[in-house]
Amino acid sequence: MKRYNIVIVGGGSTWTPGLLQSLCKKKESFPLARLVMYDINAERQQVIGEFAKVLFKEKYTELDFEYTTDKEVAFKDVDFVFCQMRTGGYAMREKDEKIPLSFGVIGQETCGAGGFAYGMRSIRDMIQLVNDVRELSPEAWILNYTNPAAIVAEALNRQFPNDKKVLNICDQPVNLLRSYGRLLGRDPYEFEPVYFGLNHFGWFTHLFDKEGKDLVPVIKDIVNERGFIPVDAEQRDKSWLDTYATVKDMVTDFPDYLPNTYLQYYYYPEYKAKKLDPNFTRANEVMNGREKRVFEECRHISEVGTAEGSSVVHNDAHGDMIVEVAESIAFNRNRIYIIITENNGLVANIQDDAMVEVAATLGINGPRPFGVGKIGTFYKGMMEQQLAYEKLTVDAYFEGSYNKALQALTLNRTIVDAKKARKILDALIEANKGYWPELK
Ligand code: NAD
Ligand code: G6P
Ligand code: MN
């Protein structure tokens, strides 16, 4: 069986320990020869890297492992790049969330004005990353999770239109599938989803079981009766539990399909903005919670020299999905995942050059996506408005255009008012000096 060489970009990410654990768990079905962690922040990555050494000493002795800040070491002879970087770190995420909230609109990592700001920062570093990888490993698969995935996918598709080995993926559909599994008391790996939309902006239209029964109506009924919680509810912060609870409202208002949780920001922009605390946002929750926990636990494990009994290395949907996606490509397993790809008729009444999120089989030649035909007027209207926002955001980046940026923010459902959009844009420009291209 072939053994693969992989690099994790953003080795210091809070998600890396879970991913490393998934690699250990799946070493029989996706065996590795060499693993490198790469980050631009040596100090941050070192903590996770030292934890990894302890973990692999116990669970992956045959693995050739190192962590580095040297691109030459990181990107040479690589088969798969797992990319999860955050340009500007949590300090800038906090600004993305708090600046819009100070104007009374949604402040969120990937949605609305916050997602716009983060997108404008991510594009430059992601283009650089693809160029760096292609210099040393022209044939490597680049599996990207870096957010905001919709904006990153659109920008990379424009910059590298012929590169068929860059795949952008989000784990939220998998989180939802696992949560439906918990709700129904069934194995989510047996579900066959039908899904359409944009990233963090989509719907499950059907969810078939092995007998061909559609479980969407059953799930809707249970959500209406008992509400909805994430599969890993016991490990989730309050804001995520609130988010899952809102699915009940969304299913009541728009009962056709099961919504992606991120639609709450677009369906209920005023209600959600009022519920968010402008002085303590998700970034604060993460910095005080996940980030602290992960780094404390990794430091502890490298001190005691064993990862046995540690809680940082629990199973998690994110890590499992990244490894399973790579495995499906490497060994041509053709399993179904929900991925981001160019539309070209998949959603028949949406423009061809949209980067849409749909179900696809994943094999050695990449995704073979499933089309969904024509969608209804409400969904088309929602999607096209959001798509226009995404396209204009990427235009604003490449053209350095203030006007396109203002158009983008005005079209975003979380903002709408152009005078407000201008004020928010000006504040974001000030906060993002050095990260964004100059907008004229
Ligand atoms: P984090 O800040 O803890 O980790 C990001 C790491 O990337 C940091 O260690 C940072 O130093 C590093 N980094 C920044 N710029 C870099 C560059 N140019 N090259 C290499 N490394 C760089 O953030 P996190 O919360 O762990 O999230 C990491 C990323 O994964 C974010 O973009 C997040 O939105 C994304 N994410 C996406 C999904 C999804 O569904 N697609 C799921 C989870 C996380
Ligand atoms: C979901 C989304 C990701 C997001 C992640 C973590 O899985 O799909 O895109 O990055 O949640 O969000 P958090 O707020 O916990 O950092
Ligand atoms: Mn996502």
Short mmCIF file of C-alpha atoms and ligand atoms in Angstrom, two decimals:
data_model
loop_
_atom_site.label_atom_id
_atom_site.label_comp_id
_atom_site.label_asym_id
_atom_site.label_seq_id
_atom_site.Cartn_x
_atom_site.Cartn_y
_atom_site.Cartn_z
CA MET A 1 0.00 0.00 0.00
CA LYS A 2 1.38 3.39 -0.95
CA ARG A 3 2.34 5.68 1.94
CA TYR A 4 1.86 9.39 1.50
CA ASN A 5 3.74 12.59 2.32
CA ILE A 6 1.65 15.40 3.72
CA VAL A 7 2.14 18.91 5.04
CA ILE A 8 -0.20 20.74 7.40
CA VAL A 9 -0.15 24.48 6.70
CA GLY A 10 -1.10 26.34 9.85
CA GLY A 11 0.58 23.75 12.08
CA GLY A 12 -0.17 26.01 15.05
CA SER A 13 -3.92 25.91 14.40
CA THR A 14 -6.24 24.97 17.25
CA TRP A 15 -7.58 22.25 14.94
CA THR A 16 -4.19 20.56 14.41
CA PRO A 17 -4.21 18.26 17.48
CA GLY A 18 -7.56 16.75 16.47
CA LEU A 19 -6.29 16.32 12.92
CA LEU A 20 -3.13 14.58 14.16
CA GLN A 21 -5.26 12.24 16.22
CA SER A 22 -7.39 11.42 13.16
CA LEU A 23 -4.21 10.65 11.19
CA CYS A 24 -3.19 8.20 13.92
CA LYS A 25 -6.64 6.63 14.03
CA LYS A 26 -6.73 6.15 10.26
CA LYS A 27 -3.14 5.08 9.67
CA GLU A 28 -4.21 1.68 8.29
CA SER A 29 -6.51 3.12 5.61
CA PHE A 30 -4.44 6.27 4.85
CA PRO A 31 -0.82 5.43 5.74
CA LEU A 32 1.77 8.19 5.86
CA ALA A 33 5.49 8.08 5.17
CA ARG A 34 6.24 11.67 6.10
CA LEU A 35 4.36 14.46 7.87
CA VAL A 36 5.55 18.07 8.12
CA MET A 37 3.82 20.86 10.00
CA TYR A 38 4.42 24.34 8.58
CA ASP A 39 3.54 27.70 10.11
CA ILE A 40 4.82 31.28 9.94
CA ASN A 41 4.58 31.56 13.73
CA ALA A 42 7.37 29.36 15.12
CA GLU A 43 6.50 29.87 18.77
CA ARG A 44 2.85 28.97 18.35
CA GLN A 45 3.56 25.92 16.22
CA GLN A 46 6.26 24.62 18.57
CA VAL A 47 3.71 23.89 21.30
CA ILE A 48 1.63 21.71 18.97
CA GLY A 49 4.76 20.24 17.34
CA GLU A 50 6.17 19.06 20.67
CA PHE A 51 2.80 17.54 21.54
CA ALA A 52 2.84 15.77 18.15
CA LYS A 53 6.23 14.20 18.94
CA VAL A 54 4.81 12.64 22.10
CA LEU A 55 1.68 11.47 20.29
CA PHE A 56 3.60 9.86 17.42
CA LYS A 57 6.11 8.20 19.77
CA GLU A 58 3.10 6.36 21.19
CA LYS A 59 0.87 5.93 18.16
CA TYR A 60 2.84 6.33 14.91
CA THR A 61 6.42 5.19 15.51
CA GLU A 62 7.12 4.57 11.82
CA LEU A 63 6.24 8.16 10.83
CA ASP A 64 8.95 10.57 9.65
CA PHE A 65 7.82 13.81 11.36
CA GLU A 66 9.10 17.35 11.70
CA TYR A 67 7.79 20.87 12.10
CA THR A 68 9.28 23.86 10.36
CA THR A 69 8.94 27.47 9.23
CA ASP A 70 11.02 26.75 6.13
CA LYS A 71 8.97 26.52 2.94
CA GLU A 72 11.63 24.44 1.16
CA VAL A 73 11.40 21.75 3.83
CA ALA A 74 7.62 21.98 4.02
CA PHE A 75 6.61 21.80 0.37
CA LYS A 76 9.17 19.44 -1.17
CA ASP A 77 7.87 16.07 -2.41
CA VAL A 78 4.42 16.45 -0.94
CA ASP A 79 1.34 14.48 -2.03
CA PHE A 80 -1.27 16.34 0.05
CA VAL A 81 -1.34 19.82 1.55
CA PHE A 82 -3.88 20.30 4.34
CA CYS A 83 -4.27 24.04 4.65
CA GLN A 84 -5.85 25.85 7.62
CA MET A 85 -4.25 29.25 8.05
CA ARG A 86 -5.64 32.41 9.67
CA THR A 87 -4.11 35.64 8.37
CA GLY A 88 -4.05 38.15 11.21
CA GLY A 89 -4.88 35.56 13.90
CA TYR A 90 -7.62 35.87 16.49
CA ALA A 91 -6.67 39.51 17.14
CA MET A 92 -7.95 40.42 13.67
CA ARG A 93 -10.91 38.02 13.98
CA GLU A 94 -11.96 40.00 17.04
CA LYS A 95 -11.91 43.22 14.98
CA ASP A 96 -13.86 41.55 12.14
CA GLU A 97 -16.59 40.74 14.64
CA LYS A 98 -16.56 43.89 16.76
CA ILE A 99 -16.34 46.59 14.10
CA PRO A 100 -19.58 45.61 12.29
CA LEU A 101 -21.32 45.11 15.64
CA SER A 102 -20.36 48.64 16.63
CA PHE A 103 -22.53 49.75 13.67
CA GLY A 104 -25.36 47.45 14.75
CA VAL A 105 -24.89 44.73 12.10
CA ILE A 106 -23.78 41.08 12.25
CA GLY A 107 -20.15 40.62 13.27
CA GLN A 108 -19.10 37.09 12.28
CA GLU A 109 -15.93 35.33 11.11
CA THR A 110 -17.16 34.33 7.64
CA CYS A 111 -20.51 36.09 7.14
CA GLY A 112 -21.30 39.73 6.45
CA ALA A 113 -18.76 42.51 6.86
CA GLY A 114 -16.51 40.37 9.09
CA GLY A 115 -16.27 37.68 6.43
CA PHE A 116 -15.54 40.39 3.86
CA ALA A 117 -12.64 41.72 5.96
CA TYR A 118 -11.25 38.24 6.59
CA GLY A 119 -11.63 37.36 2.90
CA MET A 120 -9.64 40.40 1.82
CA ARG A 121 -6.85 39.24 4.19
CA SER A 122 -6.92 35.54 3.25
CA ILE A 123 -6.69 35.94 -0.54
CA ARG A 124 -3.12 37.26 -0.67
CA ASP A 125 -1.69 34.55 1.60
CA MET A 126 -3.62 31.76 -0.08
CA ILE A 127 -2.39 32.79 -3.55
CA GLN A 128 1.15 32.87 -2.15
CA LEU A 129 0.65 29.41 -0.65
CA VAL A 130 -0.50 27.87 -3.92
CA ASN A 131 2.47 29.43 -5.74
CA ASP A 132 4.90 28.17 -3.08
CA VAL A 133 3.51 24.63 -3.20
CA ARG A 134 3.47 24.50 -7.00
CA GLU A 135 7.17 25.44 -7.17
CA LEU A 136 8.19 22.37 -5.22
CA SER A 137 5.29 19.92 -5.60
CA PRO A 138 3.45 20.64 -8.86
CA GLU A 139 1.25 17.56 -8.54
CA ALA A 140 0.25 17.83 -4.87
CA TRP A 141 -3.41 17.98 -3.90
CA ILE A 142 -4.09 21.19 -1.99
CA LEU A 143 -7.06 20.62 0.32
CA ASN A 144 -8.02 23.99 1.70
CA TYR A 145 -10.14 24.74 4.78
CA THR A 146 -8.96 28.32 5.24
CA ASN A 147 -11.90 30.68 5.66
CA PRO A 148 -13.87 32.41 4.40
CA ALA A 149 -13.93 29.41 2.06
CA ALA A 150 -16.40 31.00 -0.39
CA ILE A 151 -14.15 34.00 -1.00
CA VAL A 152 -10.94 31.97 -1.03
CA ALA A 153 -12.43 29.48 -3.51
CA GLU A 154 -13.60 32.27 -5.85
CA ALA A 155 -10.21 34.02 -5.72
CA LEU A 156 -8.17 30.85 -6.26
CA ASN A 157 -10.40 29.80 -9.15
CA ARG A 158 -9.70 33.15 -10.82
CA GLN A 159 -5.97 33.16 -10.13
CA PHE A 160 -5.38 29.47 -10.98
CA PRO A 161 -8.16 28.55 -13.44
CA ASN A 162 -6.29 25.53 -14.78
CA ASP A 163 -5.17 24.08 -11.48
CA LYS A 164 -7.49 21.12 -10.95
CA LYS A 165 -5.80 19.98 -7.76
CA VAL A 166 -6.95 22.74 -5.43
CA LEU A 167 -10.06 21.72 -3.51
CA ASN A 168 -11.88 23.96 -1.01
CA ILE A 169 -13.99 22.26 1.60
CA CYS A 170 -16.01 23.14 4.67
CA ASP A 171 -16.73 20.79 7.54
CA GLN A 172 -20.12 22.21 8.49
CA PRO A 173 -22.12 19.87 6.22
CA VAL A 174 -20.35 16.94 7.93
CA ASN A 175 -21.08 18.42 11.36
CA LEU A 176 -24.72 18.64 10.32
CA LEU A 177 -24.82 15.09 8.93
CA ARG A 178 -23.37 13.77 12.19
CA SER A 179 -25.89 15.83 14.15
CA TYR A 180 -28.77 14.38 12.09
CA GLY A 181 -27.29 10.97 12.90
CA ARG A 182 -27.43 11.71 16.63
CA LEU A 183 -30.98 12.99 16.31
CA LEU A 184 -32.14 9.86 14.48
CA GLY A 185 -29.94 7.40 16.38
CA ARG A 186 -28.42 6.30 13.05
CA ASP A 187 -24.99 6.05 11.45
CA PRO A 188 -24.34 9.25 9.42
CA TYR A 189 -21.92 7.36 7.15
CA GLU A 190 -24.99 5.64 5.70
CA PHE A 191 -26.65 8.89 4.61
CA GLU A 192 -26.58 10.02 1.00
CA PRO A 193 -27.09 13.79 0.93
CA VAL A 194 -28.40 16.02 -1.83
CA TYR A 195 -27.22 19.58 -1.19
CA PHE A 196 -26.88 22.91 -3.00
CA GLY A 197 -25.80 26.45 -2.20
CA LEU A 198 -22.71 28.54 -1.64
CA ASN A 199 -20.28 27.98 1.23
CA HIS A 200 -21.97 28.68 4.60
CA PHE A 201 -25.10 29.35 2.56
CA GLY A 202 -26.80 26.12 1.50
CA TRP A 203 -29.53 23.54 1.99
CA PHE A 204 -29.98 19.77 2.24
CA THR A 205 -32.86 18.99 -0.12
CA HIS A 206 -32.78 15.22 0.53
CA LEU A 207 -30.99 12.80 2.77
CA PHE A 208 -31.43 9.23 1.58
CA ASP A 209 -30.78 6.16 3.67
CA LYS A 210 -29.63 2.80 2.30
CA GLU A 211 -33.22 1.77 1.54
CA GLY A 212 -33.79 4.93 -0.49
CA LYS A 213 -35.99 6.61 2.12
CA ASP A 214 -35.67 10.41 2.33
CA LEU A 215 -34.98 11.37 5.94
CA VAL A 216 -35.42 15.15 5.51
CA PRO A 217 -39.15 15.11 6.47
CA VAL A 218 -38.41 12.90 9.48
CA ILE A 219 -35.62 15.21 10.67
CA LYS A 220 -37.84 18.27 10.23
CA ASP A 221 -40.54 16.72 12.41
CA ILE A 222 -38.06 15.86 15.16
CA VAL A 223 -36.48 19.34 15.02
CA ASN A 224 -39.95 20.87 15.37
CA GLU A 225 -40.76 18.68 18.36
CA ARG A 226 -37.47 18.57 20.21
CA GLY A 227 -35.18 21.20 18.69
CA PHE A 228 -31.68 20.57 17.33
CA ILE A 229 -28.27 20.13 18.95
CA PRO A 230 -24.80 19.45 17.51
CA VAL A 231 -23.45 15.89 17.57
CA ASP A 232 -20.79 17.00 20.07
CA ALA A 233 -23.15 19.23 22.09
CA GLU A 234 -21.39 18.39 25.37
CA GLN A 235 -18.15 19.98 24.08
CA ARG A 236 -19.73 23.05 22.48
CA ASP A 237 -19.73 26.64 23.71
CA LYS A 238 -23.00 28.44 24.32
CA SER A 239 -22.94 30.40 21.05
CA TRP A 240 -22.83 27.17 19.01
CA LEU A 241 -25.75 25.70 20.97
CA ASP A 242 -27.73 28.88 20.26
CA THR A 243 -26.84 28.55 16.58
CA TYR A 244 -28.09 24.97 16.34
CA ALA A 245 -31.24 25.90 18.26
CA THR A 246 -32.05 28.51 15.58
CA VAL A 247 -32.45 25.72 13.01
CA LYS A 248 -35.94 25.16 14.44
CA ASP A 249 -36.92 28.75 13.54
CA MET A 250 -35.45 28.39 10.06
CA VAL A 251 -37.30 25.13 9.41
CA THR A 252 -40.54 26.72 10.61
CA ASP A 253 -40.16 29.76 8.34
CA PHE A 254 -38.79 27.92 5.28
CA PRO A 255 -39.83 24.27 5.57
CA ASP A 256 -38.72 23.06 2.11
CA TYR A 257 -35.22 21.99 3.09
CA LEU A 258 -32.79 21.62 6.00
CA PRO A 259 -30.68 24.80 6.22
CA ASN A 260 -26.97 25.20 6.86
CA THR A 261 -26.73 26.83 10.32
CA TYR A 262 -24.92 29.90 8.87
CA LEU A 263 -28.14 30.94 7.12
CA GLN A 264 -29.32 32.28 10.48
CA TYR A 265 -27.26 35.42 9.86
CA TYR A 266 -28.96 36.05 6.50
CA TYR A 267 -32.51 35.05 7.44
CA TYR A 268 -32.51 37.00 10.71
CA PRO A 269 -29.84 39.73 10.46
CA GLU A 270 -31.56 42.13 12.88
CA TYR A 271 -32.59 39.55 15.44
CA LYS A 272 -29.14 37.89 15.47
CA ALA A 273 -27.25 41.21 15.60
CA LYS A 274 -29.23 42.16 18.71
CA LYS A 275 -28.38 38.82 20.32
CA LEU A 276 -24.62 39.16 19.76
CA ASP A 277 -22.61 40.88 22.51
CA PRO A 278 -20.50 43.66 20.94
CA ASN A 279 -18.02 43.43 23.84
CA PHE A 280 -17.63 39.66 23.93
CA THR A 281 -17.80 37.94 20.57
CA ARG A 282 -17.02 34.44 19.32
CA ALA A 283 -13.31 35.40 19.04
CA ASN A 284 -13.29 36.07 22.80
CA GLU A 285 -15.10 32.83 23.46
CA VAL A 286 -12.50 30.94 21.37
CA MET A 287 -9.50 32.73 22.92
CA ASN A 288 -10.78 32.03 26.43
CA GLY A 289 -11.93 28.53 25.56
CA ARG A 290 -10.65 26.37 22.70
CA GLU A 291 -7.35 28.19 22.18
CA LYS A 292 -6.45 28.18 25.88
CA ARG A 293 -7.51 24.57 26.37
CA VAL A 294 -5.64 23.26 23.34
CA PHE A 295 -2.38 25.05 24.11
CA GLU A 296 -2.45 24.27 27.85
CA GLU A 297 -3.17 20.63 27.16
CA CYS A 298 -0.43 20.34 24.51
CA ARG A 299 2.12 21.94 26.86
CA HIS A 300 1.07 19.56 29.62
CA ILE A 301 1.40 16.49 27.40
CA SER A 302 4.91 17.40 26.29
CA GLU A 303 5.89 17.94 29.94
CA VAL A 304 4.58 14.59 31.17
CA GLY A 305 5.71 12.79 27.99
CA THR A 306 2.52 10.85 27.34
CA ALA A 307 -0.73 11.60 25.51
CA GLU A 308 -2.60 8.70 27.12
CA GLY A 309 -5.87 9.79 28.73
CA SER A 310 -5.64 13.29 27.29
CA SER A 311 -8.78 15.17 26.34
CA VAL A 312 -7.18 17.30 23.61
CA VAL A 313 -6.97 14.22 21.44
CA HIS A 314 -10.63 13.34 21.15
CA ASN A 315 -12.39 12.30 17.95
CA ASP A 316 -13.59 15.20 15.96
CA ALA A 317 -15.55 15.63 12.76
CA HIS A 318 -13.13 18.21 11.38
CA GLY A 319 -10.00 16.05 11.62
CA ASP A 320 -11.78 12.91 10.50
CA MET A 321 -13.19 14.62 7.46
CA ILE A 322 -9.85 16.04 6.30
CA VAL A 323 -8.21 12.63 6.49
CA GLU A 324 -11.15 10.80 4.89
CA VAL A 325 -11.26 13.27 2.01
CA ALA A 326 -7.55 12.71 1.32
CA GLU A 327 -8.03 8.96 1.58
CA SER A 328 -10.96 9.03 -0.83
CA ILE A 329 -8.82 10.86 -3.40
CA ALA A 330 -5.63 8.87 -2.81
CA PHE A 331 -7.25 5.44 -3.03
CA ASN A 332 -9.97 6.39 -5.51
CA ARG A 333 -12.68 5.44 -3.03
CA ASN A 334 -15.29 7.73 -4.64
CA ARG A 335 -17.05 8.46 -1.36
CA ILE A 336 -19.56 11.31 -1.24
CA TYR A 337 -18.56 14.65 0.33
CA ILE A 338 -20.01 18.12 0.09
CA ILE A 339 -17.39 20.29 -1.59
CA ILE A 340 -16.96 23.64 -3.33
CA THR A 341 -16.65 23.59 -7.12
CA GLU A 342 -17.40 25.64 -10.23
CA ASN A 343 -21.10 25.46 -11.06
CA ASN A 344 -21.21 24.80 -14.81
CA GLY A 345 -24.84 23.76 -14.75
CA LEU A 346 -24.91 21.87 -11.44
CA VAL A 347 -27.48 24.37 -10.18
CA ALA A 348 -29.10 24.79 -13.58
CA ASN A 349 -30.49 28.32 -13.15
CA ILE A 350 -27.39 29.85 -11.50
CA GLN A 351 -24.52 31.28 -13.58
CA ASP A 352 -21.80 28.85 -14.69
CA ASP A 353 -18.87 30.60 -13.03
CA ALA A 354 -20.29 30.54 -9.48
CA MET A 355 -18.33 28.55 -6.91
CA VAL A 356 -21.14 26.40 -5.51
CA GLU A 357 -21.29 23.88 -2.69
CA VAL A 358 -22.75 20.52 -3.69
CA ALA A 359 -22.36 16.80 -3.03
CA ALA A 360 -19.72 15.00 -5.09
CA THR A 361 -17.91 11.71 -5.21
CA LEU A 362 -14.21 12.17 -4.59
CA GLY A 363 -11.68 10.01 -6.36
CA ILE A 364 -8.22 10.04 -7.90
CA ASN A 365 -9.31 12.60 -10.53
CA GLY A 366 -10.97 14.87 -8.01
CA PRO A 367 -14.65 15.64 -7.48
CA ARG A 368 -17.45 14.40 -9.71
CA PRO A 369 -20.25 16.63 -8.49
CA PHE A 370 -23.97 15.91 -8.57
CA GLY A 371 -26.28 18.43 -10.24
CA VAL A 372 -29.55 19.46 -8.59
CA GLY A 373 -31.43 20.93 -11.57
CA LYS A 374 -33.31 24.22 -11.31
CA ILE A 375 -33.94 25.70 -7.88
CA GLY A 376 -36.97 27.69 -6.71
CA THR A 377 -37.26 31.46 -6.91
CA PHE A 378 -36.64 32.11 -3.20
CA TYR A 379 -33.43 30.06 -3.12
CA LYS A 380 -32.27 31.48 -6.44
CA GLY A 381 -32.82 35.03 -5.18
CA MET A 382 -31.00 34.36 -1.92
CA MET A 383 -28.09 32.68 -3.69
CA GLU A 384 -27.69 35.25 -6.42
CA GLN A 385 -27.59 38.15 -3.98
CA GLN A 386 -24.93 36.39 -1.91
CA LEU A 387 -23.04 35.33 -5.04
CA ALA A 388 -22.96 38.94 -6.26
CA TYR A 389 -21.55 39.97 -2.87
CA GLU A 390 -18.85 37.27 -3.12
CA LYS A 391 -17.91 38.11 -6.72
CA LEU A 392 -17.71 41.84 -5.97
CA THR A 393 -15.54 41.16 -2.92
CA VAL A 394 -13.04 39.29 -5.05
CA ASP A 395 -13.27 42.00 -7.74
CA ALA A 396 -12.51 44.59 -5.05
CA TYR A 397 -9.39 42.64 -4.07
CA PHE A 398 -8.00 42.13 -7.59
CA GLU A 399 -8.92 45.59 -8.87
CA GLY A 400 -8.14 47.44 -5.63
CA SER A 401 -11.58 48.98 -6.05
CA TYR A 402 -13.27 50.91 -3.23
CA ASN A 403 -16.41 51.12 -5.32
CA LYS A 404 -16.68 47.34 -5.77
CA ALA A 405 -16.09 46.87 -2.04
CA LEU A 406 -18.93 49.28 -1.29
CA GLN A 407 -21.18 47.47 -3.75
CA ALA A 408 -20.30 44.13 -2.15
CA LEU A 409 -21.13 45.27 1.37
CA THR A 410 -24.33 47.00 0.24
CA LEU A 411 -25.52 43.78 -1.36
CA ASN A 412 -24.81 41.72 1.73
CA ARG A 413 -28.09 40.88 3.46
CA THR A 414 -26.52 41.49 6.87
CA ILE A 415 -25.95 45.18 5.93
CA VAL A 416 -28.22 46.39 3.05
CA ASP A 417 -27.97 50.15 3.74
CA ALA A 418 -25.29 51.84 1.59
CA LYS A 419 -24.54 54.65 4.05
CA LYS A 420 -23.96 52.08 6.77
CA ALA A 421 -21.89 49.97 4.35
CA ARG A 422 -19.62 52.95 3.64
CA LYS A 423 -19.01 53.65 7.33
CA ILE A 424 -18.23 50.02 8.05
CA LEU A 425 -15.95 49.79 5.02
CA ASP A 426 -13.98 52.87 6.11
CA ALA A 427 -13.53 51.45 9.60
CA LEU A 428 -12.44 48.08 8.23
CA ILE A 429 -9.94 49.70 5.85
CA GLU A 430 -8.36 51.49 8.81
CA ALA A 431 -8.22 48.29 10.89
CA ASN A 432 -6.77 46.18 8.06
CA LYS A 433 -3.87 48.43 7.00
CA GLY A 434 -1.00 46.22 5.83
CA TYR A 435 -3.27 43.23 5.20
CA TRP A 436 -5.48 44.48 2.37
CA PRO A 437 -4.53 45.89 -1.01
CA GLU A 438 -5.07 49.64 -1.12
CA LEU A 439 -8.63 50.38 -2.23
CA LYS A 440 -9.03 53.40 -4.52
P1 NAD B 1 -5.52 29.65 14.45
O1 NAD B 1 -5.17 31.09 14.40
O2 NAD B 1 -5.51 28.92 15.75
O3 NAD B 1 -4.55 28.85 13.50
C1 NAD B 1 -4.08 29.31 12.27
C2 NAD B 1 -2.58 29.12 12.17
O4 NAD B 1 -2.18 29.54 10.87
C3 NAD B 1 -1.77 29.95 13.17
O5 NAD B 1 -0.87 29.13 13.88
C4 NAD B 1 -1.04 30.97 12.28
O6 NAD B 1 0.23 31.32 12.75
C5 NAD B 1 -0.96 30.22 10.97
N1 NAD B 1 -0.77 31.05 9.78
C6 NAD B 1 -1.26 32.30 9.55
N2 NAD B 1 -0.88 32.71 8.34
C7 NAD B 1 -0.14 31.71 7.79
C8 NAD B 1 0.54 31.54 6.54
N3 NAD B 1 0.52 32.49 5.61
N4 NAD B 1 1.19 30.38 6.32
C9 NAD B 1 1.22 29.41 7.25
N5 NAD B 1 0.60 29.51 8.44
C10 NAD B 1 -0.06 30.65 8.71
O7 NAD B 1 -6.95 29.51 13.76
P2 NAD B 1 -8.00 28.32 13.82
O8 NAD B 1 -9.21 28.78 14.52
O9 NAD B 1 -7.37 27.08 14.30
O10 NAD B 1 -8.41 28.18 12.30
C11 NAD B 1 -7.51 27.94 11.25
C12 NAD B 1 -8.21 28.10 9.92
O11 NAD B 1 -9.07 27.00 9.65
C13 NAD B 1 -9.09 29.35 9.82
O12 NAD B 1 -9.03 29.89 8.53
C14 NAD B 1 -10.47 28.78 10.09
O13 NAD B 1 -11.47 29.63 9.64
C15 NAD B 1 -10.36 27.50 9.29
N6 NAD B 1 -11.37 26.47 9.55
C16 NAD B 1 -12.18 26.16 8.52
C17 NAD B 1 -13.14 25.19 8.63
C18 NAD B 1 -14.02 24.92 7.47
O14 NAD B 1 -15.14 24.48 7.61
N7 NAD B 1 -13.58 25.18 6.23
C19 NAD B 1 -13.29 24.50 9.84
C20 NAD B 1 -12.43 24.84 10.91
C21 NAD B 1 -11.46 25.83 10.75
C1 G6P B 2 -17.64 25.35 11.44
C2 G6P B 2 -17.42 26.04 10.13
C3 G6P B 2 -16.01 26.51 9.99
C4 G6P B 2 -15.57 27.31 11.20
C5 G6P B 2 -15.73 26.40 12.40
C6 G6P B 2 -15.22 26.91 13.71
O1 G6P B 2 -17.07 24.08 11.43
O2 G6P B 2 -17.75 25.26 9.04
O3 G6P B 2 -15.88 27.22 8.79
O4 G6P B 2 -14.25 27.74 11.05
O5 G6P B 2 -17.08 26.10 12.50
O6 G6P B 2 -15.78 28.07 14.14
P1 G6P B 2 -15.34 28.67 15.56
O7 G6P B 2 -16.21 29.84 15.72
O8 G6P B 2 -15.59 27.57 16.56
O9 G6P B 2 -13.87 29.01 15.44
MN MN B 3 -16.95 26.14 7.13
#
